Short mmCIF file of C-alpha atoms in Angstrom, two decimals:
data_model
loop_
_atom_site.label_atom_id
_atom_site.label_comp_id
_atom_site.label_asym_id
_atom_site.label_seq_id
_atom_site.Cartn_x
_atom_site.Cartn_y
_atom_site.Cartn_z
CA MET A 1093 -61.26 37.06 -45.08
CA ASN A 1094 -62.17 35.57 -48.24
CA ILE A 1095 -60.11 32.57 -47.59
CA ASP A 1096 -61.65 32.14 -43.93
CA LEU A 1097 -65.06 32.20 -45.77
CA ILE A 1098 -64.14 29.36 -47.88
CA HIS A 1099 -62.83 27.33 -45.13
CA GLN A 1100 -65.94 27.87 -43.30
CA HIS A 1101 -68.24 26.77 -46.31
CA PRO A 1102 -66.39 24.01 -48.09
CA LEU A 1103 -69.21 23.90 -50.58
CA LEU A 1104 -68.44 27.60 -51.71
CA ALA A 1105 -64.96 26.32 -52.57
CA GLY A 1106 -66.50 23.46 -54.72
CA ALA A 1107 -68.80 25.85 -56.27
CA SER A 1108 -66.09 28.21 -57.18
CA VAL A 1109 -64.03 25.45 -58.87
CA CYS A 1110 -66.99 24.16 -60.65
CA GLY A 1111 -67.64 27.75 -61.94
CA VAL A 1112 -64.31 27.97 -63.24
CA VAL A 1113 -64.18 24.77 -65.10
CA VAL A 1114 -67.67 25.52 -66.61
CA ALA A 1115 -66.53 29.01 -67.65
CA VAL A 1116 -63.13 27.41 -69.24
CA SER A 1117 -65.03 24.47 -70.89
CA CYS A 1118 -67.61 27.19 -72.41
CA ALA A 1119 -64.64 29.39 -73.72
CA LEU A 1120 -62.98 26.03 -75.26
CA LEU A 1121 -66.06 24.96 -77.00
CA TRP A 1122 -66.67 28.55 -78.46
CA PHE A 1123 -63.09 28.71 -79.68
CA ARG A 1124 -63.44 25.16 -81.25
CA LYS A 1125 -66.76 26.10 -82.81
CA LYS A 1126 -64.90 29.17 -84.23
CA CYS A 1127 -62.03 27.08 -85.82
CA ARG A 1128 -64.28 24.75 -87.75
CA PHE A 1129 -64.02 24.55 -91.42
CA HIS A 1130 -66.21 23.13 -94.24
CA VAL A 1131 -65.02 21.33 -97.32
CA HIS A 1132 -67.21 21.96 -100.47
CA VAL A 1133 -66.82 19.60 -103.23
CA HIS A 1134 -68.99 18.08 -105.90
CA GLY A 1135 -69.76 14.57 -104.86
CA PRO A 1136 -67.46 12.21 -103.16
CA HIS A 1137 -66.44 10.72 -106.68
CA ALA A 1138 -65.26 13.96 -108.11
CA ARG A 1139 -61.53 13.98 -109.05
CA VAL A 1140 -60.62 16.75 -106.61
CA ALA A 1141 -62.52 14.67 -103.88
CA LYS A 1142 -60.08 11.88 -104.26
CA ILE A 1143 -57.37 14.25 -104.07
CA ILE A 1144 -58.81 15.68 -100.78
CA GLN A 1145 -59.08 12.32 -99.20
CA LYS A 1146 -55.39 12.21 -99.27
CA CYS A 1147 -55.08 15.24 -97.32
CA PRO A 1148 -54.64 14.66 -93.69
CA GLU A 1149 -55.62 18.15 -92.49
CA LEU A 1150 -58.57 17.86 -94.35
CA MET A 1151 -59.92 14.44 -93.54
CA LYS A 1152 -59.67 15.10 -89.73
CA GLU A 1153 -62.84 13.45 -88.26
CA LYS A 1154 -63.61 16.60 -86.42
CA LYS A 1155 -63.59 19.45 -88.95
CA PHE A 1156 -61.57 22.12 -86.86
CA TRP A 1157 -58.02 23.53 -87.21
CA ASN A 1158 -55.47 24.68 -84.39
CA ALA A 1159 -55.80 28.22 -84.61
CA THR A 1160 -53.56 30.20 -82.23
CA LEU A 1161 -55.55 30.80 -78.92
CA PHE A 1162 -55.33 34.59 -79.07
CA CYS A 1163 -56.03 34.90 -82.74
CA THR A 1164 -59.61 34.70 -83.17
CA ASN A 1165 -60.42 38.14 -84.13
CA LYS A 1166 -60.28 38.87 -88.02
CA HIS A 1167 -58.08 41.86 -87.66
CA VAL A 1168 -55.77 40.22 -85.45
CA GLN A 1169 -55.35 37.42 -88.05
CA THR A 1170 -55.12 39.80 -90.89
CA VAL A 1171 -52.63 42.21 -89.44
CA TRP A 1172 -50.58 40.40 -86.73
CA PRO A 1173 -48.95 38.01 -89.25
CA ASN A 1174 -47.37 41.16 -91.04
CA ILE A 1175 -45.96 42.37 -87.87
CA VAL A 1176 -44.67 39.46 -86.05
CA ARG A 1177 -44.15 36.53 -88.69
CA ARG A 1178 -40.66 36.14 -89.46
CA PRO A 1179 -39.61 35.48 -93.09
CA VAL A 1180 -37.43 32.37 -94.04
CA ALA A 1181 -33.84 32.92 -95.23
CA VAL A 1182 -33.92 31.72 -98.88
CA THR A 1183 -31.57 32.45 -101.77
CA TYR A 1184 -33.12 33.23 -105.04
CA SER A 1185 -31.49 33.33 -108.62
CA ARG A 1186 -33.43 35.91 -110.74
CA GLU A 1187 -34.59 35.65 -114.35
CA TYR A 1188 -36.06 38.17 -116.39
CA LEU A 1189 -38.64 37.60 -119.09
CA GLN A 1190 -38.99 40.38 -121.54
CA LEU A 1191 -42.38 40.63 -122.99
CA GLU A 1192 -43.33 41.74 -126.55
CA ASP A 1193 -45.14 44.96 -125.42
CA GLY A 1194 -41.77 45.91 -123.59
CA GLY A 1195 -43.00 44.64 -120.16
CA CYS A 1196 -40.75 42.72 -117.88
CA LEU A 1197 -41.65 39.90 -115.51
CA GLY A 1198 -39.26 38.62 -112.88
CA LEU A 1199 -38.64 34.73 -111.94
CA ASP A 1200 -37.01 34.11 -108.73
CA TRP A 1201 -35.69 30.47 -108.76
CA CYS A 1202 -35.06 28.73 -105.58
CA LEU A 1203 -33.75 25.35 -106.13
CA LEU A 1204 -33.55 22.52 -103.89
CA SER A 1205 -30.01 21.74 -104.95
CA GLY A 1206 -28.54 25.28 -104.52
CA GLU A 1207 -26.76 27.11 -107.21
CA MET A 1208 -25.98 25.35 -110.46
CA PRO A 1209 -22.20 24.96 -111.05
CA ALA A 1210 -20.57 27.99 -112.80
CA SER A 1211 -19.21 25.59 -115.38
CA GLN A 1212 -22.52 23.97 -116.46
CA PRO A 1213 -23.45 25.48 -120.06
CA ALA A 1214 -26.67 27.27 -120.58
CA PRO A 1215 -29.06 25.33 -122.74
CA SER A 1216 -30.02 26.13 -126.22
CA ILE A 1217 -32.92 28.26 -126.86
CA ASP A 1218 -35.80 27.50 -129.33
CA HIS A 1219 -35.72 30.63 -131.09
CA GLN A 1220 -38.63 29.88 -133.17
CA TRP A 1221 -40.82 29.24 -130.13
CA LEU A 1222 -39.56 32.44 -128.33
CA SER A 1223 -40.89 34.45 -131.57
CA ASP A 1224 -44.16 32.86 -131.30
CA HIS A 1225 -44.21 33.49 -127.41
CA PRO A 1226 -42.05 36.54 -127.12
CA THR A 1227 -40.07 36.12 -123.93
CA ILE A 1228 -36.37 36.98 -123.78
CA VAL A 1229 -34.01 35.92 -120.74
CA ASN A 1230 -31.64 38.80 -119.46
CA PRO A 1231 -28.83 37.10 -117.90
CA ARG A 1232 -27.57 40.21 -115.76
CA PRO A 1233 -30.38 41.49 -113.70
CA PRO A 1234 -29.69 44.10 -111.04
CA ARG A 1235 -29.20 43.14 -107.38
CA HIS A 1236 -32.20 43.54 -105.39
CA THR A 1237 -32.17 42.39 -101.66
CA GLY A 1238 -34.70 42.16 -98.87
CA ARG A 1239 -34.70 40.96 -95.22
CA ASP A 1240 -32.72 37.74 -94.95
CA ILE A 1241 -33.01 37.22 -98.64
CA ASP A 1242 -30.21 37.08 -101.21
CA VAL A 1243 -31.25 37.52 -105.05
CA ASP A 1244 -28.20 36.09 -106.87
CA LEU A 1245 -26.99 38.00 -109.96
CA LYS A 1246 -26.19 34.97 -112.21
CA SER A 1247 -28.46 33.84 -115.05
CA THR A 1248 -30.52 30.80 -114.10
CA ILE A 1249 -31.14 29.59 -117.62
CA SER A 1250 -28.99 26.73 -116.39
CA CYS A 1251 -31.56 25.95 -113.80
CA MET A 1252 -34.00 24.66 -116.59
CA ALA A 1253 -31.12 22.73 -118.47
CA ASP A 1254 -32.34 19.28 -117.27
CA LYS A 1255 -35.44 18.56 -119.39
CA GLU A 1256 -35.34 15.03 -118.03
CA THR A 1257 -36.05 15.89 -114.28
CA THR A 1258 -39.18 15.04 -112.84
CA LYS A 1259 -38.77 17.20 -109.79
CA PRO A 1260 -41.94 19.20 -109.18
CA ILE A 1261 -41.91 22.87 -109.52
CA VAL A 1262 -44.34 25.27 -107.76
CA LEU A 1263 -45.11 28.72 -108.77
CA LEU A 1264 -45.66 31.24 -106.07
CA ILE A 1265 -48.01 34.31 -107.19
CA HIS A 1266 -48.17 37.33 -104.75
CA GLY A 1267 -50.67 39.73 -103.79
CA VAL A 1268 -51.02 43.46 -104.57
CA THR A 1269 -47.80 45.24 -104.73
CA GLY A 1270 -46.10 42.08 -103.29
CA GLY A 1271 -43.22 40.11 -104.63
CA SER A 1272 -41.10 36.95 -103.99
CA ARG A 1273 -39.65 38.54 -100.96
CA GLU A 1274 -42.93 38.59 -98.99
CA THR A 1275 -43.07 36.42 -95.60
CA TYR A 1276 -45.70 34.11 -96.96
CA ILE A 1277 -43.83 33.45 -100.04
CA THR A 1278 -40.76 32.52 -98.40
CA HIS A 1279 -42.40 30.21 -96.17
CA MET A 1280 -44.06 28.44 -98.92
CA VAL A 1281 -40.52 28.10 -100.65
CA LYS A 1282 -39.49 26.30 -97.25
CA GLN A 1283 -42.42 24.04 -97.55
CA ALA A 1284 -41.55 23.38 -101.23
CA HIS A 1285 -38.16 22.51 -100.48
CA ALA A 1286 -39.30 20.00 -97.55
CA ARG A 1287 -41.08 18.16 -99.98
CA GLY A 1288 -38.16 18.24 -102.41
CA TRP A 1289 -39.73 20.63 -105.03
CA ASP A 1290 -38.19 23.38 -106.58
CA ALA A 1291 -39.98 26.92 -106.23
CA ILE A 1292 -40.43 29.95 -108.34
CA GLY A 1293 -41.31 33.26 -106.67
CA LEU A 1294 -43.13 35.37 -109.39
CA ASN A 1295 -42.62 39.16 -109.60
CA MET A 1296 -45.18 40.78 -111.77
CA ARG A 1297 -44.49 43.91 -113.55
CA GLY A 1298 -42.87 46.54 -111.35
CA CYS A 1299 -42.96 44.09 -108.37
CA GLY A 1300 -40.12 42.79 -106.16
CA GLY A 1301 -37.65 44.94 -107.68
CA THR A 1302 -38.46 44.00 -111.19
CA PRO A 1303 -38.17 47.03 -113.43
CA LEU A 1304 -41.38 48.47 -114.67
CA THR A 1305 -40.34 48.93 -118.43
CA SER A 1306 -43.96 49.43 -120.19
CA PRO A 1307 -46.53 52.16 -119.57
CA ILE A 1308 -48.87 49.59 -117.74
CA ALA A 1309 -48.11 47.60 -114.82
CA TYR A 1310 -50.25 44.58 -113.47
CA CYS A 1311 -53.90 44.08 -112.18
CA ALA A 1312 -56.15 41.52 -111.11
CA GLY A 1313 -56.81 40.36 -114.54
CA SER A 1314 -53.21 40.05 -115.59
CA SER A 1315 -53.84 36.18 -116.81
CA ASP A 1316 -51.86 36.75 -120.01
CA ASP A 1317 -48.64 37.43 -118.29
CA LEU A 1318 -49.17 34.27 -116.18
CA ASP A 1319 -49.97 32.32 -119.09
CA LEU A 1320 -46.48 33.30 -120.53
CA ILE A 1321 -44.59 32.16 -117.53
CA VAL A 1322 -46.41 28.87 -117.19
CA GLN A 1323 -45.60 28.21 -120.92
CA TYR A 1324 -42.10 29.13 -120.49
CA VAL A 1325 -41.39 27.10 -117.41
CA HIS A 1326 -43.29 24.19 -118.71
CA ARG A 1327 -41.40 24.37 -122.16
CA ASN A 1328 -38.18 24.11 -120.29
CA ARG A 1329 -39.09 21.53 -117.47
CA PRO A 1330 -41.73 19.56 -119.57
CA LYS A 1331 -41.53 16.56 -117.25
CA SER A 1332 -41.78 18.15 -114.06
CA PRO A 1333 -45.46 18.50 -112.37
CA LEU A 1334 -46.06 22.10 -112.31
CA PHE A 1335 -48.10 23.69 -109.59
CA ALA A 1336 -49.00 27.12 -108.80
CA ILE A 1337 -50.30 28.75 -105.50
CA GLY A 1338 -51.98 32.27 -105.69
CA VAL A 1339 -52.29 34.64 -102.76
CA SER A 1340 -54.84 37.39 -102.45
CA LEU A 1341 -54.73 39.27 -105.89
CA GLY A 1342 -52.62 36.67 -107.21
CA GLY A 1343 -55.29 34.06 -106.69
CA ASN A 1344 -57.78 36.10 -108.87
CA VAL A 1345 -54.95 36.08 -111.63
CA LEU A 1346 -54.39 32.44 -111.18
CA CYS A 1347 -58.18 31.35 -111.06
CA LYS A 1348 -58.92 33.71 -114.02
CA TYR A 1349 -56.02 31.91 -116.06
CA LEU A 1350 -57.51 28.58 -115.19
CA GLY A 1351 -60.77 29.38 -116.34
CA GLU A 1352 -59.36 30.76 -119.67
CA THR A 1353 -57.20 27.82 -120.33
CA GLY A 1354 -59.60 25.09 -118.98
CA LYS A 1355 -57.90 21.72 -119.56
CA ASP A 1356 -55.36 23.19 -121.92
CA SER A 1357 -53.30 24.42 -119.01
CA PRO A 1358 -49.80 22.67 -118.55
CA LEU A 1359 -50.41 23.05 -114.65
CA SER A 1360 -51.05 19.75 -112.72
CA ALA A 1361 -52.89 21.51 -110.03
CA ALA A 1362 -53.44 24.84 -108.49
CA VAL A 1363 -54.41 26.47 -104.95
CA ALA A 1364 -56.00 29.97 -104.58
CA LEU A 1365 -55.51 31.40 -100.90
CA ALA A 1366 -57.78 34.30 -99.94
CA CYS A 1367 -59.12 34.98 -103.46
CA PRO A 1368 -61.33 37.77 -104.13
CA PHE A 1369 -63.19 35.77 -106.66
CA ALA A 1370 -65.66 38.82 -107.42
CA PRO A 1371 -63.66 42.04 -106.78
CA LEU A 1372 -66.90 44.04 -107.15
CA THR A 1373 -68.75 42.19 -104.57
CA CYS A 1374 -65.66 42.31 -102.30
CA ILE A 1375 -64.96 45.83 -102.49
CA ARG A 1376 -68.69 46.88 -101.85
CA ASP A 1377 -68.60 44.29 -98.98
CA LEU A 1378 -65.41 45.92 -97.40
CA HIS A 1379 -66.83 49.43 -97.94
CA THR A 1380 -69.98 48.52 -96.02
CA ARG A 1381 -67.94 48.46 -92.76
CA TRP A 1382 -66.54 52.07 -91.86
CA PHE A 1383 -63.42 50.70 -90.06
CA ASP A 1384 -62.56 48.15 -92.73
CA ARG A 1385 -62.78 51.13 -95.32
CA LEU A 1386 -60.84 53.41 -93.24
CA ILE A 1387 -57.97 50.98 -92.58
CA TYR A 1388 -57.71 48.39 -95.23
CA SER A 1389 -59.06 50.35 -98.36
CA ARG A 1390 -57.10 53.45 -97.59
CA LEU A 1391 -53.93 51.52 -96.59
CA ILE A 1392 -54.07 49.63 -99.97
CA ALA A 1393 -54.91 52.71 -101.91
CA HIS A 1394 -51.77 54.47 -100.26
CA ARG A 1395 -49.59 51.36 -101.12
CA LEU A 1396 -50.91 51.75 -104.85
CA VAL A 1397 -50.09 55.25 -104.97
CA LYS A 1398 -46.71 54.69 -103.87
CA PHE A 1399 -46.25 51.97 -106.32
CA ILE A 1400 -47.06 54.56 -109.12
CA GLU A 1401 -44.71 57.17 -107.67
CA LYS A 1402 -41.68 54.94 -107.92
CA HIS A 1403 -42.14 54.04 -111.40
CA PRO A 1404 -41.17 56.59 -114.06
CA ALA A 1405 -42.44 54.49 -116.95
CA LEU A 1406 -46.21 55.04 -115.82
CA LYS A 1407 -45.78 58.72 -116.58
CA ALA A 1408 -46.34 57.91 -120.28
CA ASN A 1409 -49.79 56.70 -119.40
CA LYS A 1410 -52.49 59.58 -118.89
CA ALA A 1411 -54.44 57.04 -116.76
CA PHE A 1412 -51.72 57.67 -114.21
CA ALA A 1413 -51.63 61.44 -114.42
CA THR A 1414 -50.10 63.02 -111.24
CA ASP A 1415 -53.15 65.35 -110.94
CA LYS A 1416 -55.48 62.43 -110.21
CA LYS A 1417 -53.81 61.62 -106.93
CA LYS A 1418 -55.83 64.27 -105.18
CA LEU A 1419 -59.03 62.16 -106.08
CA ILE A 1420 -57.83 59.04 -104.44
CA THR A 1421 -58.91 58.19 -100.95
CA ASP A 1422 -59.66 54.37 -101.18
CA VAL A 1423 -59.06 51.35 -103.43
CA TRP A 1424 -62.39 52.06 -105.41
CA ASP A 1425 -61.03 55.72 -106.14
CA PHE A 1426 -57.61 54.10 -107.43
CA ASP A 1427 -59.23 51.71 -109.66
CA GLU A 1428 -61.99 54.17 -110.77
CA HIS A 1429 -59.49 56.81 -111.92
CA MET A 1430 -56.41 54.64 -112.53
CA THR A 1431 -56.52 50.96 -112.78
CA GLY A 1432 -59.68 50.91 -114.94
CA PRO A 1433 -58.79 53.46 -117.62
CA ALA A 1434 -55.16 52.10 -117.77
CA PHE A 1435 -56.51 48.75 -118.87
CA GLY A 1436 -59.18 50.09 -121.20
CA PHE A 1437 -62.18 50.22 -118.81
CA SER A 1438 -64.60 52.89 -118.18
CA GLY A 1439 -64.03 52.67 -114.47
CA ALA A 1440 -64.02 50.55 -111.32
CA GLU A 1441 -67.10 48.78 -111.79
CA GLU A 1442 -66.46 47.53 -115.29
CA TYR A 1443 -62.81 46.78 -114.21
CA TYR A 1444 -63.97 44.70 -111.30
CA THR A 1445 -66.68 42.86 -113.17
CA LYS A 1446 -64.65 42.03 -116.36
CA VAL A 1447 -61.39 40.65 -114.28
CA ALA A 1448 -63.46 38.71 -111.91
CA SER A 1449 -62.27 35.11 -111.73
CA VAL A 1450 -65.73 34.04 -110.54
CA ASN A 1451 -66.92 34.04 -114.31
CA GLY A 1452 -64.77 31.25 -115.23
CA LEU A 1453 -64.82 28.84 -112.23
CA ASP A 1454 -67.16 26.39 -114.26
CA LYS A 1455 -64.52 26.04 -116.84
CA VAL A 1456 -61.56 25.30 -114.75
CA GLY A 1457 -60.02 21.98 -116.10
CA ILE A 1458 -57.35 21.00 -113.51
CA PRO A 1459 -57.57 20.20 -109.80
CA LEU A 1460 -58.04 23.62 -107.98
CA LEU A 1461 -58.43 24.25 -104.23
CA ALA A 1462 -59.77 27.57 -102.91
CA VAL A 1463 -59.25 28.29 -99.30
CA ASN A 1464 -61.16 31.26 -97.80
CA SER A 1465 -62.39 32.64 -94.59
CA ARG A 1466 -65.73 33.89 -93.56
CA ASP A 1467 -64.44 36.70 -91.60
CA ASP A 1468 -61.90 37.98 -94.17
CA PRO A 1469 -62.21 41.51 -94.50
CA LEU A 1470 -60.97 41.62 -97.95
CA ALA A 1471 -61.95 38.43 -99.94
CA PRO A 1472 -64.46 36.74 -97.67
CA PHE A 1473 -65.87 33.29 -98.45
CA LEU A 1474 -69.26 33.71 -100.04
CA ASP A 1475 -71.81 31.10 -100.92
CA GLU A 1476 -72.16 32.63 -104.53
CA PHE A 1477 -68.39 31.82 -105.30
CA TRP A 1478 -69.24 27.95 -104.62
CA HIS A 1479 -72.51 28.30 -106.67
CA ALA A 1480 -70.65 29.78 -109.72
CA THR A 1481 -68.49 26.37 -110.04
CA GLY A 1482 -71.67 24.81 -111.51
CA ASP A 1483 -71.03 21.16 -111.17
CA ASN A 1484 -67.44 21.26 -112.12
CA THR A 1485 -65.69 18.36 -110.52
CA HIS A 1486 -62.30 19.90 -110.80
CA VAL A 1487 -62.98 22.58 -108.07
CA SER A 1488 -63.01 22.50 -104.45
CA MET A 1489 -63.54 25.14 -101.73
CA ILE A 1490 -62.45 25.17 -98.20
CA GLU A 1491 -64.61 27.56 -95.88
CA THR A 1492 -63.19 28.41 -92.44
CA GLN A 1493 -65.06 30.58 -89.95
CA ILE A 1494 -62.01 32.62 -88.89
CA GLY A 1495 -58.75 33.33 -90.38
CA GLY A 1496 -58.94 36.93 -91.51
CA HIS A 1497 -57.10 37.73 -94.72
CA VAL A 1498 -54.09 35.50 -95.42
CA GLY A 1499 -53.93 34.77 -91.94
CA TRP A 1500 -54.81 31.25 -90.54
CA MET A 1501 -52.14 31.70 -87.80
CA GLN A 1502 -52.08 28.34 -85.86
CA GLY A 1503 -50.19 26.88 -82.95
CA TRP A 1504 -48.25 28.22 -80.11
CA SER A 1505 -45.49 29.62 -82.28
CA PRO A 1506 -47.33 31.29 -84.97
CA THR A 1507 -44.28 33.66 -85.82
CA THR A 1508 -42.44 30.80 -87.12
CA ASN A 1509 -44.87 28.15 -88.18
CA ALA A 1510 -46.44 27.89 -91.66
CA ASN A 1511 -49.90 29.09 -91.63
CA TRP A 1512 -52.69 26.49 -91.88
CA GLY A 1513 -53.71 27.75 -95.43
CA GLU A 1514 -50.29 27.05 -96.51
CA VAL A 1515 -50.16 23.69 -95.02
CA VAL A 1516 -53.28 22.69 -96.79
CA ALA A 1517 -52.14 24.00 -99.98
CA PHE A 1518 -49.10 21.70 -100.26
CA GLN A 1519 -50.95 18.66 -98.88
CA PHE A 1520 -53.43 19.08 -101.78
CA LEU A 1521 -50.54 19.69 -104.47
CA ALA A 1522 -48.73 16.65 -103.04
CA ALA A 1523 -51.85 14.41 -103.10
CA SER A 1524 -52.32 15.38 -106.79
CA ILE A 1525 -49.43 13.78 -107.95
CA CYS A 1526 -50.29 10.30 -106.57
#
């Protein structure tokens, strides 16, 4: 009947086609507007601006990125990658750094050239430097494996034997309760190797299978631990350009470190993806939305409690007393009763305020690119973050309209593709070498 009607009235068929075309065009325009990004930089002559000019993805005439068509919702961008995105198969060689306070950090080396020959001698160690910067290499770490990932047992001191090499190294810093086996870390290892670089997946205290050997773990303010790692790697590979990418909580640790070290950092350039520059502001914003508080805040708190439960060393710290668990329902509660007191703060508010990397953005002394999304439920882009940089020409920020938290899924195959933030990060770091 409808077909007969169309045959009888050709104009109706034309109008129907036009209606479909208009609807599709409007949908595509809306989608394109959603995919826009904005580059914040202090003038075209700033050092970081010259680096950005060499990044093809950021110098597009039309500032939009190729987001996956069905991933415009912030929750889809945040959750979906954790469900469907596949990790990349990489082989790590683990090295432990034992700290003066008894803590332990894990460095998972992934070398472009593969494993070092077994016959290659380990380099001599500068014991005077180690006494000044207490890091001890443990050559026989236990085996820890994850999906499609094998952590080799052998010592990787030999990986740093060649002090004359100029091959770049990128340090990859995970988010809360993460590690070098996180999917986004393995994808960045793949990108590093595609450029001919070595990569190190960091495992903070108690993370990624690293044993927790001290009565404190790590937090958003653990910049001292990162400082030791950077010095250690730079000491052994002094001619290699050294980069760092921090993701989520790892981004705050990285940016806090950069604000504290200024121009003295051995890093050549750095990128922060989905960094919560001001944790107090971010948590308060998160808790204004009942759904986000119910899902994200409670889920993260649950993971943090599980982290505490699996590390007996924390039982020596009263801040992690078992009877406090009943007080914890969300992230604020966890940091109010556990994290804050464990690190010498009165509670969550003082902890968030003191460890906020936003406090030192105006003091960063190397090229830093930060990528945040406006719709990120955990670490949204806020204008105050950019204002906090003052007139610092070393810092640039990329603001996207959509992307969720460490999402930025792009293309027709988001399960295997690098996300847009990762692509931009490596373009920026590569451009900083030239």
